[in-house]
PDB file of C-alpha atoms in Angstrom:
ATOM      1  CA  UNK A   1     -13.281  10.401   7.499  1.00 57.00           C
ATOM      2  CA  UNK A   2     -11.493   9.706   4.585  1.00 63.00           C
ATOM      3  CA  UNK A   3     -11.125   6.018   3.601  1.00 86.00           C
ATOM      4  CA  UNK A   4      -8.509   4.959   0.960  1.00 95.00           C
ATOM      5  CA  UNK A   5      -9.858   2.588  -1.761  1.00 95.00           C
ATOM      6  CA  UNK A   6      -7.977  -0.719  -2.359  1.00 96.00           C
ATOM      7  CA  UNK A   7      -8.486  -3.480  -4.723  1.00 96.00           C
ATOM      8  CA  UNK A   8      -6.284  -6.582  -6.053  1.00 97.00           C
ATOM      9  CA  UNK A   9      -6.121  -9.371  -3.228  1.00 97.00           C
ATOM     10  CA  UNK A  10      -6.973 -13.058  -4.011  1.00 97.00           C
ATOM     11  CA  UNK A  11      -5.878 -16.207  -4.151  1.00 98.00           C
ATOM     12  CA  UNK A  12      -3.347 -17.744  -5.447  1.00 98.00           C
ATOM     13  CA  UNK A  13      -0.287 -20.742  -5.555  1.00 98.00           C
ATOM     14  CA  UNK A  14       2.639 -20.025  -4.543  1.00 98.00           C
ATOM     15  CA  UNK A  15       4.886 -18.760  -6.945  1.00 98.00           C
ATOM     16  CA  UNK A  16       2.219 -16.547  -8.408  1.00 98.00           C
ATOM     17  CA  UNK A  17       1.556 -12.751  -8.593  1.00 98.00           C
ATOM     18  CA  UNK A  18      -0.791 -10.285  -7.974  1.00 98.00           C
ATOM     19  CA  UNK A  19      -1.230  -6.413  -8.128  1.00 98.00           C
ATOM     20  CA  UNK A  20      -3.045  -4.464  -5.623  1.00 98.00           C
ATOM     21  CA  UNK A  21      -4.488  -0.546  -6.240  1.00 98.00           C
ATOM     22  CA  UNK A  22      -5.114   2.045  -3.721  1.00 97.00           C
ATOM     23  CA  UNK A  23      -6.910   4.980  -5.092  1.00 96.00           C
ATOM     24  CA  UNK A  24      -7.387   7.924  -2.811  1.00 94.00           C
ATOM     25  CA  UNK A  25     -10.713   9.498  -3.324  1.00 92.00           C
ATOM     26  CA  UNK A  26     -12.131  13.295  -3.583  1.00 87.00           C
ATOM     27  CA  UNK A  27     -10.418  16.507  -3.790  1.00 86.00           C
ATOM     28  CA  UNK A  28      -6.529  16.574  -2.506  1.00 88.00           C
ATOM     29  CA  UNK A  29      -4.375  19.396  -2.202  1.00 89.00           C
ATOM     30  CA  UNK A  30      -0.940  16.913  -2.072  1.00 92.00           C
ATOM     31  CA  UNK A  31      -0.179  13.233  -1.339  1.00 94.00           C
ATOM     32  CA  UNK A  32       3.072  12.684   0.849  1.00 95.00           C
ATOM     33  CA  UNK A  33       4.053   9.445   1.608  1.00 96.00           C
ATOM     34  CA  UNK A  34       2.057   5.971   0.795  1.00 96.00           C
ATOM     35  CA  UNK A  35       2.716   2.628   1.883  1.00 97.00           C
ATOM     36  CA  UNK A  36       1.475  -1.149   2.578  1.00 98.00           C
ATOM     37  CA  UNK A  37       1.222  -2.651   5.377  1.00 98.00           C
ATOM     38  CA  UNK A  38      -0.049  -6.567   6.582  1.00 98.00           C
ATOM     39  CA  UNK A  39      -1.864  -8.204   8.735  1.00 98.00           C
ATOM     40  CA  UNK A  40      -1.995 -11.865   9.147  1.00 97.00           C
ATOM     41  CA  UNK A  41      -3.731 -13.928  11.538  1.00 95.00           C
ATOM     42  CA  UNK A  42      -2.556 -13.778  14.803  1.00 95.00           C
ATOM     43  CA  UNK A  43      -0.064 -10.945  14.085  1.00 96.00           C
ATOM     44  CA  UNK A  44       0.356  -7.038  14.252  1.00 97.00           C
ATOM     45  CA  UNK A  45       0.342  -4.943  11.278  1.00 97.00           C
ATOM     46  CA  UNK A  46       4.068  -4.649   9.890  1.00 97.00           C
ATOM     47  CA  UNK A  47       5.541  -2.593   7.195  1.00 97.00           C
ATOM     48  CA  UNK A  48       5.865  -3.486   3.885  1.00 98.00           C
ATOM     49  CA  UNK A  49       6.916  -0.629   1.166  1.00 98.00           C
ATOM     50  CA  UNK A  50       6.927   2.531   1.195  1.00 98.00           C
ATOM     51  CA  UNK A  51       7.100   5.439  -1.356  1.00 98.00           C
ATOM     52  CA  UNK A  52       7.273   8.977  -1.404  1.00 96.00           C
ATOM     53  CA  UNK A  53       5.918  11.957  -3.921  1.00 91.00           C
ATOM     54  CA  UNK A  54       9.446  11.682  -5.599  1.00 91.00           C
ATOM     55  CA  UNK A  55       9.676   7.902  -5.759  1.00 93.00           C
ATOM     56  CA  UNK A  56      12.120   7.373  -3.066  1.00 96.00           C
ATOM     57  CA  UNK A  57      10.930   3.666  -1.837  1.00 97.00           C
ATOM     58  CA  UNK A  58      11.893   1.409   0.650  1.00 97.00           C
ATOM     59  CA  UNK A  59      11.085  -2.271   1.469  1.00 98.00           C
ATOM     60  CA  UNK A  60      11.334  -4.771   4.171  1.00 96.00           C
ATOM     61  CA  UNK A  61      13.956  -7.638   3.839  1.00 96.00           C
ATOM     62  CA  UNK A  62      11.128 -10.287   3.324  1.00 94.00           C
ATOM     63  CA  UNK A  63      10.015  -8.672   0.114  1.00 96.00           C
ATOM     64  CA  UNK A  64      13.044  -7.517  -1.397  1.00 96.00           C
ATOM     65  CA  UNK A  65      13.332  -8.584  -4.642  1.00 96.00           C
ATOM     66  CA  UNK A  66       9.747 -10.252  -5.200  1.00 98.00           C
ATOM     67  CA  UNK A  67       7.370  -6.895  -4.567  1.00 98.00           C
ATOM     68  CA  UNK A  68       7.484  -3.773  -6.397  1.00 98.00           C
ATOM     69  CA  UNK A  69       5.793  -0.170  -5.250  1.00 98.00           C
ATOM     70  CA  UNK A  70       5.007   2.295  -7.417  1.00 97.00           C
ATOM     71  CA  UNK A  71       2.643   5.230  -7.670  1.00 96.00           C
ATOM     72  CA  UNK A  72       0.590   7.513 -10.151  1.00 94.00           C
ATOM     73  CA  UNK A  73       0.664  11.061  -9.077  1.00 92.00           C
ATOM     74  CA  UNK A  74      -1.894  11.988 -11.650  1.00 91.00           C
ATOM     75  CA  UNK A  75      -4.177   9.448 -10.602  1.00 93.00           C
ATOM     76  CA  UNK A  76      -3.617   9.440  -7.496  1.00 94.00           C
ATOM     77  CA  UNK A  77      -3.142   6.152  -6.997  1.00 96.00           C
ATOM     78  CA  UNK A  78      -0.135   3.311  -5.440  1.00 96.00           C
ATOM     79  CA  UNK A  79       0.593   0.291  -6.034  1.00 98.00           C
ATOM     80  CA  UNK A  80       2.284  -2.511  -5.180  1.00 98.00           C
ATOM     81  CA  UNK A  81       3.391  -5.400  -7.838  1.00 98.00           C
ATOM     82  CA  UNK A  82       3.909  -9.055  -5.761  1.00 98.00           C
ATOM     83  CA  UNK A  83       5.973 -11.573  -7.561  1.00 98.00           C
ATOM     84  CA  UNK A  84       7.020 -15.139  -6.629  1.00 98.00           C
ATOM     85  CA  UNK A  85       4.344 -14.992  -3.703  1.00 98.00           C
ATOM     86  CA  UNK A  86       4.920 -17.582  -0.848  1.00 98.00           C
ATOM     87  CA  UNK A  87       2.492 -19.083   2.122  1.00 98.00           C
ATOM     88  CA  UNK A  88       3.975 -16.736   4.647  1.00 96.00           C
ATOM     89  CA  UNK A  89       2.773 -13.859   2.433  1.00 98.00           C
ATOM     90  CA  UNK A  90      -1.017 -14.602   3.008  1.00 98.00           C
ATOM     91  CA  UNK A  91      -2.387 -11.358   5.168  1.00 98.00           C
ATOM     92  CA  UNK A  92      -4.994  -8.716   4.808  1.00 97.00           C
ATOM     93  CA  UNK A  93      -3.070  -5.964   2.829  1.00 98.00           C
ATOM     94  CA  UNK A  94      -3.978  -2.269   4.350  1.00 97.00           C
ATOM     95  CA  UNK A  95      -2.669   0.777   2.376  1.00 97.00           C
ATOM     96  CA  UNK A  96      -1.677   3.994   3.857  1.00 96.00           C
ATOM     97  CA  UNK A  97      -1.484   7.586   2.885  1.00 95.00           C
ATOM     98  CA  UNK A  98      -0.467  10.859   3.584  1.00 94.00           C
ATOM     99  CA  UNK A  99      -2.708  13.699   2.570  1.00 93.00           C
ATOM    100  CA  UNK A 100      -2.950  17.188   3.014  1.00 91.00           C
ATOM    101  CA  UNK A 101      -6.388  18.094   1.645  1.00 88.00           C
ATOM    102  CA  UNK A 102      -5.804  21.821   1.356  1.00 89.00           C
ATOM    103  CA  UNK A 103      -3.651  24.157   1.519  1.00 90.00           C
ATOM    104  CA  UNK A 104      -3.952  25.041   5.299  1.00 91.00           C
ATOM    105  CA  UNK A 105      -4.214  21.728   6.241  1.00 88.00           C
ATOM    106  CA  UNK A 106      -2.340  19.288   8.084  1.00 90.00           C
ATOM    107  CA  UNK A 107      -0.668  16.255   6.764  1.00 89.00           C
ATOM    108  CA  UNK A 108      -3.303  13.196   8.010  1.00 91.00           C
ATOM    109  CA  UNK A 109      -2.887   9.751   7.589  1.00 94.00           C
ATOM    110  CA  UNK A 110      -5.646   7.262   6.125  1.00 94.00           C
ATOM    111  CA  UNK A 111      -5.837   4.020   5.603  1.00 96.00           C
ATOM    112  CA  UNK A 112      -7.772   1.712   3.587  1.00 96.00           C
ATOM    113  CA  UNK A 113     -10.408  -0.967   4.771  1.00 95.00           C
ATOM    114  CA  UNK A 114      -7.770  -3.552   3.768  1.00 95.00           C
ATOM    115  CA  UNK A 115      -7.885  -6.816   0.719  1.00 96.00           C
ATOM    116  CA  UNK A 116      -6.942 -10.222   1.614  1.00 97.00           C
ATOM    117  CA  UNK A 117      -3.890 -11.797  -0.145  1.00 98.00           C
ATOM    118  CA  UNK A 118      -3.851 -15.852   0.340  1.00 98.00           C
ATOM    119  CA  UNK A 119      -1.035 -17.993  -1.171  1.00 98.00           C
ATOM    120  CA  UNK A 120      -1.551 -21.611  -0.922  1.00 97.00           C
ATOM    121  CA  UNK A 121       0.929 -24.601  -1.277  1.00 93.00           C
TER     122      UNK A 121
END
């Protein structure tokens, strides 16, 4: 199947930033919707941006203001620009796509293998 390719997580103090890249590999016929979702410990995987083909993007209330998502059509890539990072924000970071690969197909969803994002005190 079709994995998603991320890159970006690290660590850092609070108040810091960090961009993390999703690049979705091979031959695509469109790309719908992406997104990011985390994961930390002890928790389920929540929702935190979204975007779609025409740059309509939504966020959860605990990042409003501080992250950013964006995307490159041409590149076929999203992103998603953290600012002012706090402790709470440390999670694995998963991104999320949907694809159609050609023209018959159905929209599918992938994910990537996920890139850990740890804000210290």
């Amino acid at each position: 199947q079709v994995q998603l390719v991320e890159s970006g997580g690290g660590l850092v103090q609070a108040g810091g930033s960090l961009r993390l890249s999703c690049v979705v590999p091979g031959s695509i016929f469109r790309i719908d919707t992406m997104a990011w979702y985390r994961q930390a410990a002890g928790k389920e995987r929540e929702l935190v941006a979204s975007i779609t083909r025409d740059n309509t993007s939504d966020y959860v209330d605990f990042v409003k203001g501080r992250f950013t998502i964006s995307r490159d059509n041409d590149r076929n890539t999203v992103y998603l620009q953290m600012n002012s990072l706090k402790p709470e924000d440390t999670a694995v970071y998963y991104c999320n796509a949907v694809i159609k690969r050609w023209a018959g197909d159905a929209r599918n969803i992938y994910w990537g293998q996920g890139t850990q994002v740890t804000v210290s005190s």
